[in-house]
Amino acid sequence: MSSAGIQVLPSGAGYGFVIGIGGFFAVLMLGITYLQNRYTTYSTAQSEEFNTASRSVKPGLIAAGIVSSWTWSSTLLTSSTFAYSYGICGPMWYGAMGTFQILLFALIAIKIKANTPGAHTFPEIVLARHGRACHLTYLFNGIATNMLVGACLVLGGSSVVGALTGMNVYAACYLIPLVVAAYVIVGGLRSTFIADYTHTVILFVAIFVFGFTMYAKSPIVGSPSQLYDLLLEASTKMPIADNYDGSYLTFKSVNGLVFAIDLLVAGFSTVWLDQAYWQRAIASRPETSVKAYLFGGIAWYGIPFSFATIMGLGCAALTASPEFPTYPSPLTAAQNGAGLSSPATAIALLGKGGAGLMLLLLFMAVTSSTSAELIAVSSLLTFDVYKTYIRPKATSNELVRISHLGIIIYALGLASFCAILNAVNVNLTWLLTVLGVIVGGASIPNGLILLWPRMSTSAAILAPWMGLCFGMIAWFVTTSKRSGVISVTTTGDAINAVAGNIASWAGGALVAVVVTYIAPHKFTSDDPVFVARVNKINGVSDTPPNEKETALSAGGDIETALGHASSTEKPPISSPADSNTLYGDQPSSSEPAKVVPTGNHVVDFLEAKHIEPMDPVLVKRGTRLAVGFNVAFLCIAIILVPFTLFGSDYIFSRSFFTGWCVVSFMWCWVSMIICVIWPVWESRKALYMITKGLLGDMAGKGHAT
């Protein structure tokens, strides 16, 4: 990929951003983790806190985390690329298809709390229902998804950093994940939520700067009306093939619709098979998990919708401007495929300052999402590899050490994978286009395991592999017949890829249903160790309740349950019964698994107790809310609005386009309120507690534990 005309900053700026800002966040997380451990009831010394944030994160911070982790570099780069490539339909298709996955996941979140409240990862749920062979199948697909998602993040970010600064792309591929790993190791899952929040604040500041510049301050554009005129001119000078009348201002784009289908399948794969999303559902407060995902979906929609409208369409509008970095030529296909349309717009609007802001924005997006992937893969390696197959009786502190090791292993593996992809000229757009072919076959079956009680074990095992086979065959045959040759370029063609995406996704779903009816047998086991662990995952207590023990209901509040338990009598944390309930092992007189007390009552309580399923009344209410919201969004945002515009051959008028820009920008403000203001408000008591303790220490009064 050539960066001619794009590089406007020295290579030192690239290294400064990656190492300097990454180092700053590592120090920041050290400080925040210290404050959390000292002044709140949560400690990262235990696996329950490190890997699940003690299942106590409030909905505002969960929503901010969802937005941040789903705002990849591709959200900013690829959404703009498709706006530049397919016109005004690109931002809405990108926002609608991605949001639909988040909203659908609200159903998964409620089922986790209702049926498997003690799970740490989604392969654990598979293990509990269908045994080890099925567990290994979905563990493979989960890690494969995390590798592909991580590659989308790091490869896209590295390419743009290299293009804007001249920094060595291979160095960026290694430095970005390793720098992020530093602060994730320090703070665990809760640190990723806090980092997500910090990154999200910077994200919105940058979007607002670009938005106000484009719509109000720029001498080149300065208003939606002027942007409309420039897009009319661009439609004449460089019309879009297969768009109605070659216009940037129409929804009737055949390739845009094909891209939307690719994105839909990729979205199912990257959400339903990405442990990072399951981790957030597990970490959320049970009574508000559905609310967090619904608000998270609403908030995320505003980011690609507003950003790509500004930066993607802005790239087409500004191509004829002398300030455009490749003037008088448009971006090359390679530059566009690498996601350089939005950086080019930033340079045209604000010069070197725009390049620096874009670099900061992308670095925030990459590091935030990568941090979620790091902790997700470390959880898979900890609970689904080490605890399941290597050391079932591992103590909590041992699991934290394995989590740290897992983060390092994934960071190095991801960096090497991205370096290989860069060497063979695989770019961000190619990855996102074909991702569903590779792992799409497992996405629907994975959801059905939790949502459809009838799902058989044979169907759960066969569906992902059959879907993969269907997808690969359709992908390669279509590419060979349409393009004549199979190469990186031809396999990344949107129409070639959509055949493989649909075949993989639909094939996996079809096999799951058909085989379930043909072979309905489900896995069962009499192994007491396995049964004990399944009971822990499903929230079934191995010991009869008594008046001195209080189980935590997944529909209740941790602090409330803890307080009730404390008001009677605190059972010994290290008792064999409690430790065996936690780790899924039967009592052993020779080697009992112990839970080491931490002084952190909330984490110790979670470590020692089973977590009961959510109240069925709350489950029914949450399911009804999630289903209703999904149906409404599907009907309005995916069917009614886009297909009405697609079928009408409508080219936006000046007033309609102005209203479109206003709505998209206002939606971004709503997203900011959900992700920036709401988490501060709901955490005001914790912030007060930390501030009070800190001021007490500064005054020499000490901190009362």
XYZ file of C-alpha atoms in Angstrom:
705
model
C 0.000 0.000 0.000
C 1.356 3.371 -0.986
C 1.106 6.188 1.515
C 2.148 8.855 -0.958
C 0.562 12.145 0.004
C -0.898 10.686 3.210
C 2.205 10.798 5.406
C 2.165 14.226 7.055
C 3.756 13.376 10.423
C 7.272 12.119 11.232
C 7.822 8.501 12.214
C 8.670 9.639 15.742
C 5.066 10.759 16.138
C 3.900 7.218 15.426
C 6.220 5.687 18.010
C 5.273 8.467 20.431
C 1.580 7.705 20.102
C 1.951 3.939 20.401
C 4.508 3.839 23.219
C 3.865 7.165 24.947
C 0.072 7.089 25.111
C 0.059 3.353 25.732
C 2.495 3.859 28.601
C 0.326 6.659 29.978
C -2.682 4.359 30.093
C -0.634 1.628 31.767
C 0.338 4.086 34.523
C -3.254 5.346 34.718
C -4.552 1.793 35.161
C -1.976 1.168 37.888
C -3.297 4.194 39.736
C -6.971 3.331 39.238
C -6.408 -0.292 40.247
C -4.646 0.872 43.418
C -7.542 3.189 44.278
C -10.084 0.441 43.561
C -8.282 -2.128 45.705
C -7.747 0.318 48.574
C -10.969 2.307 48.714
C -13.663 -0.048 47.340
C -14.791 -3.613 48.055
C -13.250 -5.018 44.869
C -9.764 -6.498 44.502
C -8.031 -7.724 41.345
C -6.185 -10.377 43.377
C -9.014 -12.879 42.843
C -10.069 -14.510 39.587
C -13.760 -13.619 40.038
C -12.857 -9.921 40.052
C -10.056 -10.179 37.477
C -12.108 -12.128 34.911
C -15.728 -11.113 35.618
C -15.425 -7.810 37.560
C -17.325 -9.557 40.393
C -20.437 -9.571 38.139
C -21.299 -6.124 39.501
C -20.684 -3.590 36.717
C -23.574 -1.150 36.317
C -25.479 -0.704 33.022
C -24.026 2.678 32.053
C -20.452 1.429 32.241
C -21.447 -1.815 30.483
C -23.049 0.260 27.694
C -19.894 2.390 27.425
C -17.820 -0.793 27.317
C -20.002 -2.278 24.576
C -19.690 0.901 22.519
C -15.959 1.089 23.057
C -15.222 -2.580 22.349
C -17.501 -2.580 19.258
C -15.936 0.671 18.010
C -13.029 -0.991 16.280
C -10.654 0.787 13.995
C -12.838 -0.736 11.264
C -15.894 1.029 12.695
C -14.152 4.310 11.982
C -12.128 3.291 8.938
C -14.305 0.757 7.112
C -17.584 2.588 7.674
C -15.952 5.627 6.069
C -14.512 3.445 3.315
C -17.986 2.178 2.436
C -19.464 5.680 2.570
C -16.732 6.756 0.129
C -17.242 3.640 -2.030
C -21.053 3.310 -2.015
C -22.354 6.709 -0.982
C -24.831 7.715 1.690
C -26.205 4.199 2.197
C -22.865 3.026 3.638
C -23.070 4.711 7.087
C -26.641 3.587 7.717
C -26.072 0.009 6.565
C -22.949 -0.232 8.725
C -24.700 1.210 11.782
C -27.884 -0.852 11.358
C -26.214 -4.227 10.826
C -23.767 -3.782 13.679
C -26.395 -2.488 16.107
C -28.730 -5.384 15.324
C -26.090 -7.826 16.626
C -25.745 -5.921 19.902
C -29.513 -5.779 20.392
C -29.877 -9.488 19.634
C -27.195 -10.202 22.199
C -29.511 -8.773 24.853
C -31.393 -12.087 24.516
C -28.149 -13.956 25.162
C -27.444 -11.757 28.198
C -30.814 -12.529 29.819
C -30.443 -16.259 29.148
C -26.988 -16.288 30.759
C -28.420 -14.791 33.934
C -31.431 -17.124 33.837
C -29.823 -20.454 32.923
C -26.044 -20.302 33.475
C -25.356 -17.607 36.085
C -22.101 -19.220 37.246
C -20.418 -19.331 33.814
C -17.229 -17.400 33.089
C -17.097 -18.049 29.317
C -19.427 -19.239 26.553
C -17.498 -22.520 25.950
C -18.165 -23.330 29.626
C -21.881 -23.189 28.817
C -21.294 -25.507 25.851
C -19.316 -27.856 28.109
C -22.142 -27.978 30.638
C -24.746 -28.875 28.005
C -22.916 -30.974 25.412
C -19.636 -32.304 26.821
C -15.979 -32.017 25.917
C -16.025 -32.773 22.181
C -18.519 -29.983 21.616
C -16.617 -27.766 24.056
C -13.423 -28.111 22.001
C -15.320 -27.251 18.803
C -16.617 -23.945 20.149
C -13.407 -23.176 22.011
C -11.612 -23.385 18.650
C -14.169 -21.135 16.973
C -14.041 -18.681 19.871
C -10.256 -18.343 19.752
C -10.339 -18.163 15.932
C -12.891 -15.341 16.147
C -10.767 -13.475 18.678
C -7.725 -13.823 16.414
C -9.612 -12.499 13.382
C -11.250 -9.683 15.345
C -7.921 -8.767 16.920
C -6.342 -8.747 13.467
C -9.046 -6.355 12.220
C -8.180 -4.050 15.110
C -4.398 -4.173 15.093
C -3.824 -4.501 11.345
C -6.146 -1.587 10.567
C -4.573 0.596 13.239
C -1.028 -0.334 12.240
C -1.677 0.415 8.568
C -3.037 3.880 9.308
C -0.271 4.716 11.799
C 2.265 3.639 9.183
C 0.556 5.625 6.422
C 0.252 8.852 8.453
C 3.678 8.779 10.119
C 5.900 6.419 8.160
C 6.265 4.200 11.247
C 7.271 0.640 10.456
C 4.018 -1.320 10.167
C 5.553 -4.488 11.602
C 6.760 -2.567 14.651
C 3.247 -1.187 15.129
C 1.778 -4.700 14.827
C 3.880 -5.812 17.800
C 3.874 -2.671 19.922
C 0.105 -2.017 19.962
C -1.023 -5.329 21.532
C 1.951 -5.506 23.890
C 1.426 -1.987 25.220
C -2.268 -2.692 25.781
C -1.408 -5.989 27.487
C 0.556 -4.060 30.103
C -2.450 -2.294 31.597
C -4.838 -5.225 31.144
C -2.501 -7.417 33.228
C -2.530 -4.775 35.948
C -6.284 -4.260 36.217
C -8.158 -7.230 34.764
C -11.654 -6.934 33.292
C -12.708 -3.939 35.376
C -9.670 -2.019 34.068
C -10.900 -2.637 30.523
C -14.229 -1.053 31.437
C -12.458 1.966 32.929
C -10.120 2.177 29.925
C -13.151 1.828 27.655
C -14.777 4.785 29.361
C -11.648 6.943 29.071
C -11.201 6.017 25.432
C -14.872 6.666 24.701
C -14.643 10.202 26.097
C -11.730 10.942 23.754
C -13.602 9.262 20.890
C -16.580 11.590 21.217
C -14.402 14.676 21.596
C -12.648 13.830 18.313
C -15.915 13.100 16.471
C -17.385 16.397 17.631
C -14.288 18.292 16.472
C -14.525 16.768 13.002
C -18.302 17.241 12.909
C -18.297 20.916 13.877
C -15.406 21.565 11.488
C -17.175 19.883 8.577
C -20.630 21.332 9.191
C -19.797 24.788 10.553
C -16.143 25.931 10.582
C -14.381 24.630 7.466
C -13.747 27.273 4.766
C -14.015 24.499 2.164
C -17.292 22.972 3.353
C -18.709 24.733 6.400
C -22.336 23.553 6.096
C -24.422 20.516 5.097
C -25.674 22.524 2.113
C -22.146 23.081 0.781
C -21.308 19.424 1.424
C -24.358 18.542 -0.682
C -23.082 20.686 -3.577
C -19.634 19.092 -3.399
C -21.169 15.601 -3.441
C -23.199 16.491 -6.542
C -19.953 17.566 -8.186
C -18.201 14.359 -7.070
C -21.063 12.276 -8.501
C -20.370 13.843 -11.891
C -16.545 13.640 -11.817
C -16.130 10.179 -10.229
C -19.522 8.394 -10.313
C -20.031 5.208 -8.303
C -20.511 2.107 -10.439
C -23.810 0.291 -9.796
C -25.258 3.255 -7.875
C -28.375 4.791 -9.367
C -27.208 7.601 -11.684
C -23.693 7.134 -10.217
C -24.746 9.309 -7.277
C -23.321 9.502 -3.763
C -26.743 10.710 -2.608
C -28.862 7.629 -3.324
C -29.623 4.464 -1.363
C -29.994 2.459 -4.555
C -26.551 0.850 -4.496
C -26.332 -2.832 -5.419
C -22.805 -3.196 -4.051
C -23.863 -1.339 -0.923
C -26.618 -3.907 -0.334
C -24.160 -6.773 -0.915
C -21.806 -5.166 1.605
C -24.675 -4.966 4.125
C -25.254 -8.722 3.804
C -21.526 -9.396 4.287
C -21.594 -7.194 7.363
C -24.668 -8.918 8.782
C -22.987 -12.339 8.655
C -19.670 -10.968 9.930
C -21.577 -9.247 12.727
C -23.166 -12.485 13.902
C -19.724 -14.073 13.976
C -17.921 -11.243 15.712
C -20.556 -10.787 18.421
C -22.021 -14.236 19.042
C -18.601 -15.951 18.986
C -16.548 -13.196 20.623
C -15.940 -13.902 24.307
C -15.520 -10.144 24.871
C -19.283 -9.672 24.466
C -20.148 -12.681 26.617
C -17.725 -11.343 29.216
C -19.656 -8.084 29.425
C -22.950 -9.926 29.813
C -21.414 -12.042 32.584
C -19.913 -8.983 34.305
C -23.118 -6.932 34.207
C -25.549 -6.592 37.072
C -28.207 -9.257 36.412
C -31.191 -6.966 36.858
C -29.860 -4.468 34.301
C -27.990 -6.647 31.763
C -30.702 -6.323 29.091
C -30.918 -2.569 29.614
C -27.136 -2.269 29.200
C -27.157 -4.032 25.817
C -30.175 -2.148 24.512
C -28.709 1.216 25.458
C -25.301 0.094 24.208
C -26.804 -0.731 20.808
C -28.584 2.618 20.586
C -25.391 4.449 21.511
C -23.139 2.522 19.136
C -25.424 3.150 16.159
C -24.660 6.868 16.354
C -20.904 6.424 15.898
C -20.610 4.874 12.405
C -23.784 6.664 11.296
C -22.437 10.129 12.166
C -18.704 9.562 11.702
C -18.924 7.911 8.279
C -21.393 10.542 7.061
C -18.867 13.219 8.012
C -15.586 11.545 7.064
C -16.539 9.078 4.314
C -18.782 11.376 2.300
C -16.413 14.207 3.204
C -13.581 12.322 1.494
C -15.536 12.233 -1.771
C -16.528 15.897 -1.401
C -12.986 17.102 -0.669
C -11.148 15.079 -3.325
C -11.195 18.057 -5.721
C -9.813 20.418 -3.051
C -6.108 21.429 -3.161
C -5.921 20.603 0.562
C -6.723 16.936 -0.146
C -3.529 14.909 0.479
C -3.511 13.119 -2.912
C -4.808 16.091 -4.949
C -5.505 16.116 -7.876
C -5.871 12.328 -7.818
C -8.433 10.440 -5.733
C -7.373 7.707 -3.340
C -6.067 4.567 -4.989
C -7.918 1.279 -4.532
C -5.157 0.087 -2.172
C -5.360 3.233 -0.045
C -9.141 3.032 0.102
C -9.012 -0.676 0.998
C -6.598 0.093 3.832
C -9.137 2.500 5.318
C -7.431 5.805 4.501
C -10.543 7.716 3.436
C -11.210 9.185 6.900
C -7.530 10.092 7.562
C -7.454 11.837 4.170
C -10.557 13.828 5.147
C -8.974 14.751 8.483
C -5.875 16.074 6.717
C -7.960 18.049 4.209
C -9.980 19.634 7.024
C -7.321 20.317 9.675
C -3.918 19.600 8.129
C -1.327 18.034 10.442
C -3.583 18.719 13.407
C -6.277 16.617 11.760
C -3.795 13.813 11.153
C -2.733 13.920 14.802
C -6.332 13.896 16.038
C -7.194 11.036 13.715
C -4.165 9.122 14.950
C -5.249 9.649 18.559
C -8.826 8.656 17.731
C -7.747 5.448 16.004
C -5.277 4.578 18.722
C -8.041 4.927 21.310
C -10.349 2.704 19.261
C -7.670 0.074 18.651
C -6.395 -0.105 22.222
C -9.841 -0.123 23.796
C -11.117 -2.963 21.618
C -7.828 -4.848 21.862
C -7.945 -4.685 25.660
C -11.340 -6.398 25.583
C -9.988 -9.104 23.252
C -6.955 -9.671 25.489
C -8.983 -10.279 28.631
C -11.473 -12.386 26.647
C -8.840 -14.773 25.276
C -7.089 -14.957 28.638
C -10.415 -16.093 30.141
C -10.771 -18.794 27.478
C -7.238 -20.041 28.123
C -7.739 -19.883 31.887
C -11.152 -21.506 32.351
C -11.545 -23.570 29.172
C -7.999 -24.853 28.715
C -6.120 -24.727 32.018
C -8.969 -25.303 34.484
C -10.822 -27.791 32.276
C -7.991 -29.935 30.900
C -4.841 -29.221 32.909
C -5.595 -28.394 36.560
C -9.278 -28.598 37.546
C -8.489 -27.857 41.222
C -6.545 -24.669 40.539
C -6.911 -22.014 43.218
C -8.213 -18.535 42.472
C -4.786 -16.898 42.763
C -3.357 -19.512 40.405
C -6.078 -18.735 37.872
C -5.156 -15.047 37.989
C -1.524 -15.939 37.179
C -2.688 -18.070 34.250
C -4.864 -15.166 33.084
C -1.773 -12.934 33.042
C 0.141 -15.558 31.047
C -2.792 -15.925 28.639
C -2.777 -12.186 27.949
C 0.921 -12.302 27.037
C 0.472 -15.391 24.829
C -2.423 -13.841 22.928
C -0.670 -10.482 22.525
C 2.401 -12.125 20.975
C 0.322 -14.501 18.833
C -1.885 -11.687 17.563
C 1.106 -9.491 16.734
C 2.755 -12.287 14.741
C -0.521 -13.092 12.943
C -0.952 -9.436 11.911
C 2.644 -9.273 10.669
C 2.015 -12.334 8.473
C -1.214 -10.864 7.085
C 0.555 -7.601 6.266
C 3.341 -9.490 4.513
C 0.843 -11.189 2.157
C -1.015 -7.898 1.510
C -4.203 -8.785 3.388
C -5.844 -5.550 4.516
C -8.606 -4.538 6.918
C -11.392 -4.514 4.322
C -10.539 -8.052 3.149
C -10.622 -9.368 6.715
C -13.965 -7.813 7.512
C -15.466 -8.981 4.211
C -14.517 -12.671 4.561
C -14.622 -13.093 8.346
C -18.080 -14.641 8.242
C -16.932 -17.319 5.791
C -14.404 -18.651 8.274
C -16.355 -18.650 11.555
C -19.915 -17.806 10.499
C -21.011 -21.440 10.557
C -20.648 -21.595 14.345
C -22.415 -18.320 15.171
C -26.088 -19.333 15.002
C -25.501 -22.800 16.537
C -23.655 -21.156 19.427
C -26.643 -18.933 20.109
C -29.076 -21.846 19.751
C -27.217 -23.823 22.431
C -28.356 -21.228 24.946
C -31.627 -20.079 23.362
C -33.070 -23.407 22.093
C -33.292 -26.145 24.765
C -33.986 -28.818 22.129
C -30.563 -28.451 20.448
C -28.904 -31.885 20.272
C -25.260 -32.645 20.907
C -24.679 -34.096 17.417
C -26.117 -30.939 15.848
C -24.006 -28.698 18.054
C -20.822 -30.534 17.015
C -21.537 -30.940 13.290
C -23.054 -27.535 12.477
C -19.898 -25.358 12.749
C -17.758 -27.721 10.645
C -20.427 -28.264 7.996
C -21.043 -24.502 7.832
C -17.325 -23.922 7.321
C -17.207 -26.483 4.508
C -20.266 -24.989 2.782
C -18.819 -21.489 3.082
C -15.362 -22.358 1.744
C -16.774 -24.275 -1.230
C -19.207 -21.499 -2.182
C -16.528 -18.826 -1.698
C -13.865 -20.465 -3.849
C -16.218 -21.738 -6.562
C -17.877 -18.318 -6.907
C -14.498 -16.578 -6.994
C -13.140 -18.977 -9.610
C -16.208 -18.677 -11.866
C -16.657 -14.901 -11.558
C -13.035 -13.735 -11.435
C -11.201 -16.544 -13.223
C -8.452 -16.748 -10.614
C -8.279 -17.224 -6.857
C -6.127 -14.564 -5.186
C -6.198 -12.156 -2.261
C -7.787 -9.504 -4.475
C -10.482 -11.701 -6.026
C -11.434 -13.511 -2.814
C -11.935 -10.123 -1.157
C -14.469 -9.037 -3.791
C -17.750 -8.276 -1.999
C -19.946 -10.398 -4.291
C -17.548 -13.375 -4.198
C -17.367 -13.162 -0.422
C -21.115 -12.805 0.088
C -21.648 -16.252 -1.441
C -19.297 -17.805 1.112
C -20.689 -15.725 3.970
C -24.293 -16.746 3.311
C -23.404 -20.406 2.722
C -21.394 -20.624 5.945
C -23.891 -18.752 8.121
C -27.091 -20.308 6.729
C -25.472 -23.747 6.349
C -24.480 -23.867 10.003
C -27.962 -22.785 11.104
C -29.695 -25.290 8.786
C -27.522 -28.230 9.883
C -28.122 -27.330 13.541
C -31.899 -27.539 13.114
C -32.064 -30.550 10.773
C -29.607 -32.726 12.715
C -31.379 -31.899 15.978
C -34.560 -33.511 14.629
C -32.708 -36.436 13.044
C -30.438 -37.153 16.028
C -32.026 -35.581 19.114
C -29.727 -37.270 21.652
C -28.123 -34.973 24.235
C -24.894 -35.500 26.131
C -25.172 -36.793 29.696
C -22.518 -37.668 32.271
C -22.449 -39.400 35.659
C -18.923 -38.200 36.461
C -19.304 -36.486 39.859
C -16.552 -33.963 39.114
C -18.210 -32.983 35.833
C -21.664 -32.839 37.453
C -20.365 -30.582 40.220
C -18.892 -28.158 37.724
C -22.078 -28.153 35.635
C -24.058 -27.397 38.781
C -21.773 -24.466 39.509
C -22.212 -23.105 35.979
C -25.993 -23.576 36.106
C -26.330 -22.022 39.543
C -27.358 -25.243 41.289
C -26.047 -25.616 44.824
C -24.257 -28.870 45.675
C -25.054 -28.442 49.371
C -28.494 -28.042 50.947
C -29.265 -24.484 52.018
C -29.624 -23.596 55.672
C -30.386 -20.554 57.673
C -26.731 -19.556 57.873
C -26.085 -19.527 54.151
C -27.352 -17.031 51.625
C -26.951 -17.795 47.930
C -26.659 -14.899 45.521
C -29.564 -14.730 43.124
C -28.714 -13.637 39.604
C -31.730 -11.419 39.788
C -30.576 -9.718 42.934
C -27.876 -7.375 44.087
C -24.472 -8.530 45.259
C -24.182 -6.039 48.071
C -27.707 -6.890 49.331
C -27.000 -10.610 49.360
C -23.655 -10.019 50.996
C -25.212 -7.897 53.689
C -27.813 -10.569 54.464
C -25.136 -13.230 54.698
C -23.047 -11.075 56.991
C -26.029 -10.380 59.251
C -26.306 -14.060 60.117
C -22.898 -15.656 60.194
C -20.027 -15.578 57.739
C -19.156 -19.165 56.774
C -15.485 -20.063 56.532
C -14.302 -19.246 53.019
C -11.780 -22.040 52.867
C -14.135 -24.840 53.861
C -13.970 -27.845 51.512
C -17.655 -27.666 50.685
C -17.494 -24.073 49.588
C -14.295 -24.422 47.647
C -15.558 -27.508 45.887
C -18.790 -25.718 44.990
C -16.745 -22.965 43.441
C -14.400 -25.034 41.361
C -16.697 -27.900 40.455
C -14.746 -30.637 42.286
C -15.980 -33.209 44.774
C -14.613 -33.193 48.320
C -11.127 -34.580 48.544
C -9.462 -35.229 51.849
C -6.030 -35.316 50.287
C -6.116 -32.142 48.212
C -9.004 -29.756 48.774
C -9.140 -26.712 46.507
C -9.042 -23.655 48.737
C -10.334 -20.137 48.308
C -7.824 -17.801 49.886
C -9.559 -14.988 51.803
C -8.686 -11.554 50.449
C -10.406 -9.217 52.877
C -12.609 -8.261 49.924
C -16.015 -9.440 51.150
C -17.779 -9.173 47.799
C -15.180 -11.178 45.875
C -14.784 -13.732 48.681
C -18.570 -14.169 48.741
C -18.706 -14.775 44.991
C -15.743 -17.152 45.153
C -17.298 -19.244 47.902
C -20.990 -19.284 46.900
C -23.023 -20.539 43.999
C -25.041 -17.943 42.102
C -28.695 -18.804 41.668
C -30.541 -18.276 38.374
C -32.321 -15.001 37.829
C -35.903 -14.608 39.050
C -38.218 -16.063 36.334
C -40.475 -13.009 36.545
C -37.539 -10.725 35.749
C -36.419 -13.106 32.995
C -39.835 -12.981 31.340
C -39.955 -9.181 31.597
C -36.420 -8.769 30.216
C -37.025 -11.229 27.358
C -40.214 -9.424 26.365
C -38.358 -6.097 26.340
C -35.443 -7.469 24.294
C -37.669 -9.203 21.726
C -39.871 -6.133 21.300
C -36.903 -3.844 20.843
C -35.285 -6.177 18.296
C -38.465 -6.539 16.257
C -38.983 -2.768 16.197
C -35.390 -2.110 15.154
C -35.488 -4.795 12.454
C -38.726 -3.466 10.978
C -37.742 0.214 11.017
C -33.946 0.496 10.705
C -33.192 -2.548 8.534
C -36.338 -3.039 6.430
C -38.646 -0.025 6.246
C -36.290 2.959 5.950
C -33.406 1.574 3.840
C -35.489 -0.552 1.472
C -38.026 2.225 0.931
C -35.147 4.488 -0.092
C -33.505 1.672 -2.101
C -36.613 0.822 -4.077
C -37.668 4.378 -4.869
C -34.634 5.450 -6.985
C -34.592 8.527 -4.751
C -31.641 10.928 -4.909
C -31.523 13.038 -1.758
C -32.696 16.625 -2.107
C -30.767 19.430 -0.419
C -33.264 19.749 2.447
C -33.501 15.968 2.981
C -29.723 15.658 3.025
C -29.426 18.538 5.511
C -31.941 16.846 7.799
C -30.062 13.565 7.425
C -26.809 15.213 8.556
C -28.545 16.901 11.514
C -30.164 13.650 12.683
C -26.909 11.688 12.405
C -24.992 14.332 14.377
C -27.712 14.593 17.042
C -27.672 10.816 17.404
C -23.976 11.065 18.215
C -24.833 13.470 21.044
C -27.350 10.974 22.428
C -24.606 8.334 22.291
C -22.304 10.643 24.239
C -24.911 11.124 27.001
C -25.347 7.339 27.346
C -21.629 6.525 27.322
C -20.051 9.522 29.079
C -22.563 11.131 31.435
C -24.657 8.144 32.535
C -21.716 6.035 33.893
C -20.521 8.968 36.035
C -23.986 9.521 37.467
C -24.617 5.876 38.368
C -21.146 5.514 39.936
C -21.361 8.692 41.980
C -21.403 6.770 45.300
C -18.270 4.791 44.443
C -16.538 7.968 43.252
C -17.521 9.638 46.532
C -16.140 6.669 48.498
C -12.805 6.803 46.667
C -12.558 10.584 46.996
C -13.402 10.472 50.705
C -10.836 7.746 51.358
C -8.169 9.500 49.333
C -8.735 12.816 51.108
C -8.684 10.982 54.441
C -5.291 9.466 53.611
C -3.967 12.852 52.502
C -5.155 14.338 55.792
C -3.337 11.589 57.697
C -6.483 9.889 59.017
C -5.864 6.639 57.156
C -8.394 4.410 55.466
C -10.763 2.336 57.483
C -11.158 -1.167 56.090
